[in-house]
């Protein structure tokens, strides 16, 4: 990614995305952006699953999202990935339209969040869900949405880490792309991102293709158990 992005684009992402995400760690009291630093956790180093939330949305963001959601029944968040870096990881739109219809038929309210890079250039991907544009530009609002939705269905994308590391029920769906380092089976295994790994209550890791029938088959039994609880 550092090779693909221009220095200006990387700087923008640091100032307007990573900076905001750092403030979502409750213990953080100061955030600075420096020109050089040392990466202490290597890309391919083994990791551990985190069972206690590390991130939390701010109170104002939580309230704003609460006001947005209060008229919707059992909202399910579907953040979309649709931009130029590693396009193989982009949501297959027709498949997600099927998932949205399946959710609606079962009494859920699908809420979509556009890819940040799409929003920046005025693009919008329509999957038939209610869109919440503010969350695509604010990690704080995005996390608050994850926290308050019935669950989230998140495919192969960086912002899914907010749900995984926050107090948010979610299905994190990984599709293998063996030619991409971050989407290899071995990478997911090292990162404790397998269906057998425990990331806390209400969180599920799913391995499947980006196809409606496979995603629905993986999600449906867990939603049924949650409804019955």
Short mmCIF file of C-alpha atoms in Angstrom, two decimals:
data_model
loop_
_atom_site.label_atom_id
_atom_site.label_comp_id
_atom_site.label_asym_id
_atom_site.label_seq_id
_atom_site.Cartn_x
_atom_site.Cartn_y
_atom_site.Cartn_z
CA UNK A 1 0.00 0.00 0.00
CA UNK A 2 2.85 2.41 0.79
CA UNK A 3 4.17 1.78 -2.71
CA UNK A 4 0.78 2.34 -4.36
CA UNK A 5 -0.20 5.57 -2.56
CA UNK A 6 1.49 8.91 -3.22
CA UNK A 7 3.13 10.68 -0.24
CA UNK A 8 0.34 13.25 -0.29
CA UNK A 9 -2.36 10.59 -0.21
CA UNK A 10 -0.63 8.76 2.65
CA UNK A 11 -0.34 11.98 4.61
CA UNK A 12 -4.04 12.72 4.11
CA UNK A 13 -4.99 9.26 5.37
CA UNK A 14 -2.76 9.67 8.41
CA UNK A 15 -4.21 13.05 9.34
CA UNK A 16 -7.87 12.38 8.61
CA UNK A 17 -8.26 8.66 9.34
CA UNK A 18 -5.48 7.18 11.48
CA UNK A 19 -5.33 10.25 13.72
CA UNK A 20 -9.06 9.96 14.44
CA UNK A 21 -8.83 6.21 15.06
CA UNK A 22 -6.08 6.71 17.66
CA UNK A 23 -8.50 8.76 19.77
CA UNK A 24 -10.89 5.79 19.94
CA UNK A 25 -8.55 4.08 22.42
CA UNK A 26 -9.97 5.22 25.79
CA UNK A 27 -6.56 5.39 27.48
CA UNK A 28 -5.06 7.72 24.84
CA UNK A 29 -4.50 11.29 26.07
CA UNK A 30 -2.36 12.67 23.26
CA UNK A 31 -1.85 11.91 19.57
CA UNK A 32 0.98 13.22 17.39
CA UNK A 33 1.85 12.69 13.74
CA UNK A 34 5.57 12.30 13.06
CA UNK A 35 7.45 12.00 9.77
CA UNK A 36 9.39 8.90 10.77
CA UNK A 37 8.81 6.08 13.22
CA UNK A 38 9.42 2.43 13.99
CA UNK A 39 6.86 -0.29 13.31
CA UNK A 40 6.92 -2.49 16.40
CA UNK A 41 4.55 -5.18 15.09
CA UNK A 42 5.64 -6.76 11.81
CA UNK A 43 3.12 -7.49 9.08
CA UNK A 44 3.61 -11.25 9.29
CA UNK A 45 4.22 -11.61 13.03
CA UNK A 46 1.92 -14.02 14.91
CA UNK A 47 -0.80 -12.24 16.90
CA UNK A 48 -3.39 -13.05 19.52
CA UNK A 49 -7.16 -12.66 19.48
CA UNK A 50 -8.42 -9.76 21.60
CA UNK A 51 -11.44 -10.68 23.72
CA UNK A 52 -11.82 -7.37 25.59
CA UNK A 53 -12.74 -4.20 23.62
CA UNK A 54 -9.81 -1.89 22.92
CA UNK A 55 -11.78 0.81 21.11
CA UNK A 56 -14.82 2.83 22.13
CA UNK A 57 -16.74 5.56 20.30
CA UNK A 58 -17.09 8.99 21.87
CA UNK A 59 -20.27 9.93 23.73
CA UNK A 60 -21.33 12.55 21.12
CA UNK A 61 -20.84 10.06 18.27
CA UNK A 62 -22.78 7.40 20.15
CA UNK A 63 -25.69 9.82 20.75
CA UNK A 64 -25.77 10.97 17.11
CA UNK A 65 -25.91 7.40 15.84
CA UNK A 66 -28.55 6.54 18.43
CA UNK A 67 -30.72 9.35 17.05
CA UNK A 68 -30.20 8.03 13.52
CA UNK A 69 -31.05 4.44 14.40
CA UNK A 70 -33.97 4.93 16.79
CA UNK A 71 -36.64 4.55 14.11
CA UNK A 72 -35.14 1.40 12.58
CA UNK A 73 -35.83 -2.17 13.69
CA UNK A 74 -32.90 -4.56 14.13
CA UNK A 75 -30.42 -2.58 12.02
CA UNK A 76 -27.64 -4.54 10.36
CA UNK A 77 -24.62 -2.56 9.20
CA UNK A 78 -23.02 -3.40 5.84
CA UNK A 79 -19.88 -1.35 5.21
CA UNK A 80 -18.84 -1.45 1.57
CA UNK A 81 -15.38 -1.70 0.08
CA UNK A 82 -15.07 -0.23 -3.41
CA UNK A 83 -11.87 1.55 -4.34
CA UNK A 84 -8.66 1.31 -6.36
CA UNK A 85 -6.29 -0.50 -3.97
CA UNK A 86 -6.59 -4.30 -4.28
CA UNK A 87 -9.94 -4.24 -6.12
CA UNK A 88 -10.22 -8.02 -5.67
CA UNK A 89 -11.40 -7.30 -2.12
CA UNK A 90 -14.30 -5.14 -3.33
CA UNK A 91 -17.84 -6.25 -2.47
CA UNK A 92 -19.62 -8.01 -5.31
CA UNK A 93 -22.58 -5.65 -5.55
CA UNK A 94 -25.15 -8.06 -6.97
CA UNK A 95 -24.36 -10.59 -4.25
CA UNK A 96 -24.84 -7.98 -1.53
CA UNK A 97 -28.13 -6.83 -3.02
CA UNK A 98 -29.32 -10.42 -2.53
CA UNK A 99 -28.11 -10.36 1.08
CA UNK A 100 -29.92 -7.06 1.68
CA UNK A 101 -33.17 -8.51 0.35
CA UNK A 102 -32.73 -11.60 2.51
CA UNK A 103 -32.25 -9.42 5.60
CA UNK A 104 -35.31 -7.30 4.80
CA UNK A 105 -37.49 -10.40 4.38
CA UNK A 106 -36.50 -11.47 7.89
CA UNK A 107 -37.32 -8.18 9.55
CA UNK A 108 -33.89 -6.56 9.67
CA UNK A 109 -33.01 -3.05 8.48
CA UNK A 110 -29.83 -3.08 6.36
CA UNK A 111 -27.70 0.06 6.81
CA UNK A 112 -24.88 0.61 4.32
CA UNK A 113 -21.72 2.66 4.82
CA UNK A 114 -19.97 3.76 1.65
CA UNK A 115 -16.25 3.26 1.12
CA UNK A 116 -14.44 6.40 2.28
CA UNK A 117 -12.53 6.69 -0.97
CA UNK A 118 -15.80 6.47 -2.92
CA UNK A 119 -17.38 9.20 -0.82
CA UNK A 120 -14.38 11.47 -1.37
CA UNK A 121 -14.89 11.43 -5.13
CA UNK A 122 -18.70 11.50 -5.09
CA UNK A 123 -19.41 7.84 -5.85
CA UNK A 124 -22.18 5.86 -4.21
CA UNK A 125 -22.77 2.12 -4.41
CA UNK A 126 -26.45 1.21 -4.16
CA UNK A 127 -27.19 -2.20 -2.66
CA UNK A 128 -30.75 -1.35 -1.67
CA UNK A 129 -29.94 -0.49 1.94
CA UNK A 130 -30.46 2.72 3.92
CA UNK A 131 -27.21 4.67 3.64
CA UNK A 132 -25.51 6.50 6.52
CA UNK A 133 -23.03 8.83 4.76
CA UNK A 134 -21.58 10.40 7.91
CA UNK A 135 -20.01 7.10 9.01
CA UNK A 136 -17.97 6.82 5.83
CA UNK A 137 -16.04 9.98 6.76
CA UNK A 138 -15.77 9.52 10.53
CA UNK A 139 -14.17 6.47 12.22
CA UNK A 140 -15.84 7.60 15.45
CA UNK A 141 -19.34 7.54 13.92
CA UNK A 142 -18.54 4.29 12.10
CA UNK A 143 -17.58 2.60 15.37
CA UNK A 144 -20.67 4.01 17.11
CA UNK A 145 -22.77 2.49 14.32
CA UNK A 146 -21.06 -0.89 14.70
CA UNK A 147 -21.62 -0.73 18.47
CA UNK A 148 -25.37 -0.08 18.22
CA UNK A 149 -26.41 -2.21 15.26
CA UNK A 150 -27.91 -5.65 15.83
CA UNK A 151 -24.82 -6.93 14.01
CA UNK A 152 -22.57 -5.98 11.10
CA UNK A 153 -21.60 -7.98 8.02
CA UNK A 154 -18.09 -6.86 7.06
CA UNK A 155 -16.14 -8.21 4.08
CA UNK A 156 -12.31 -8.07 3.71
CA UNK A 157 -11.70 -4.44 4.69
CA UNK A 158 -9.61 -2.36 7.05
CA UNK A 159 -12.50 -0.59 8.84
CA UNK A 160 -13.69 -4.00 10.01
CA UNK A 161 -10.94 -3.80 12.64
CA UNK A 162 -12.99 -1.12 14.42
CA UNK A 163 -15.75 -3.65 15.03
CA UNK A 164 -13.36 -6.48 15.85
CA UNK A 165 -11.50 -4.37 18.42
CA UNK A 166 -14.59 -2.56 19.73
CA UNK A 167 -17.64 -3.59 21.72
CA UNK A 168 -19.59 -4.47 18.59
CA UNK A 169 -21.33 -7.65 17.43
CA UNK A 170 -20.16 -8.54 13.95
CA UNK A 171 -19.44 -11.10 11.30
CA UNK A 172 -16.01 -10.50 9.76
CA UNK A 173 -16.01 -12.27 6.39
CA UNK A 174 -12.71 -13.21 4.77
CA UNK A 175 -12.37 -14.40 1.20
CA UNK A 176 -8.98 -15.87 0.26
CA UNK A 177 -6.89 -14.18 -2.44
CA UNK A 178 -3.63 -16.10 -2.36
CA UNK A 179 -1.78 -13.56 -4.54
CA UNK A 180 -2.38 -10.85 -1.89
CA UNK A 181 -0.27 -11.05 1.27
CA UNK A 182 -3.09 -9.75 3.48
CA UNK A 183 -5.65 -12.22 2.10
CA UNK A 184 -3.70 -15.47 2.21
CA UNK A 185 -4.94 -18.31 4.37
CA UNK A 186 -1.59 -18.40 6.18
CA UNK A 187 -1.90 -14.69 7.01
CA UNK A 188 -5.35 -15.16 8.53
CA UNK A 189 -4.08 -18.13 10.53
CA UNK A 190 -1.09 -16.15 11.90
CA UNK A 191 -3.36 -13.24 12.74
CA UNK A 192 -5.83 -15.45 14.65
CA UNK A 193 -8.53 -14.63 12.12
CA UNK A 194 -10.00 -18.09 11.69
CA UNK A 195 -13.53 -19.35 12.45
CA UNK A 196 -12.11 -21.11 15.53
CA UNK A 197 -10.62 -17.96 17.09
CA UNK A 198 -12.51 -16.19 19.87
CA UNK A 199 -12.67 -12.39 19.57
CA UNK A 200 -15.34 -11.88 22.21
CA UNK A 201 -19.10 -12.08 22.57
CA UNK A 202 -21.10 -11.60 19.40
CA UNK A 203 -18.10 -11.69 17.05
CA UNK A 204 -17.69 -14.34 14.39
CA UNK A 205 -14.97 -14.90 11.82
CA UNK A 206 -16.30 -16.40 8.57
CA UNK A 207 -14.24 -17.90 5.76
CA UNK A 208 -16.16 -18.07 2.50
CA UNK A 209 -16.42 -16.65 -0.98
CA UNK A 210 -18.15 -13.33 -1.59
CA UNK A 211 -21.36 -15.05 -2.64
CA UNK A 212 -24.78 -14.45 -1.12
CA UNK A 213 -25.66 -18.11 -0.58
CA UNK A 214 -22.39 -18.84 1.26
CA UNK A 215 -22.56 -15.74 3.45
CA UNK A 216 -26.23 -16.34 4.32
CA UNK A 217 -25.50 -19.99 5.13
CA UNK A 218 -22.72 -18.93 7.52
CA UNK A 219 -24.68 -16.11 9.17
CA UNK A 220 -28.22 -17.48 9.43
CA UNK A 221 -27.70 -20.08 12.23
CA UNK A 222 -26.00 -17.53 14.51
CA UNK A 223 -28.68 -14.90 13.90
CA UNK A 224 -31.33 -17.52 14.69
CA UNK A 225 -29.60 -18.37 17.99
CA UNK A 226 -29.33 -14.67 18.88
CA UNK A 227 -33.03 -14.15 18.21
CA UNK A 228 -33.93 -17.15 20.34
CA UNK A 229 -31.75 -16.06 23.28
#
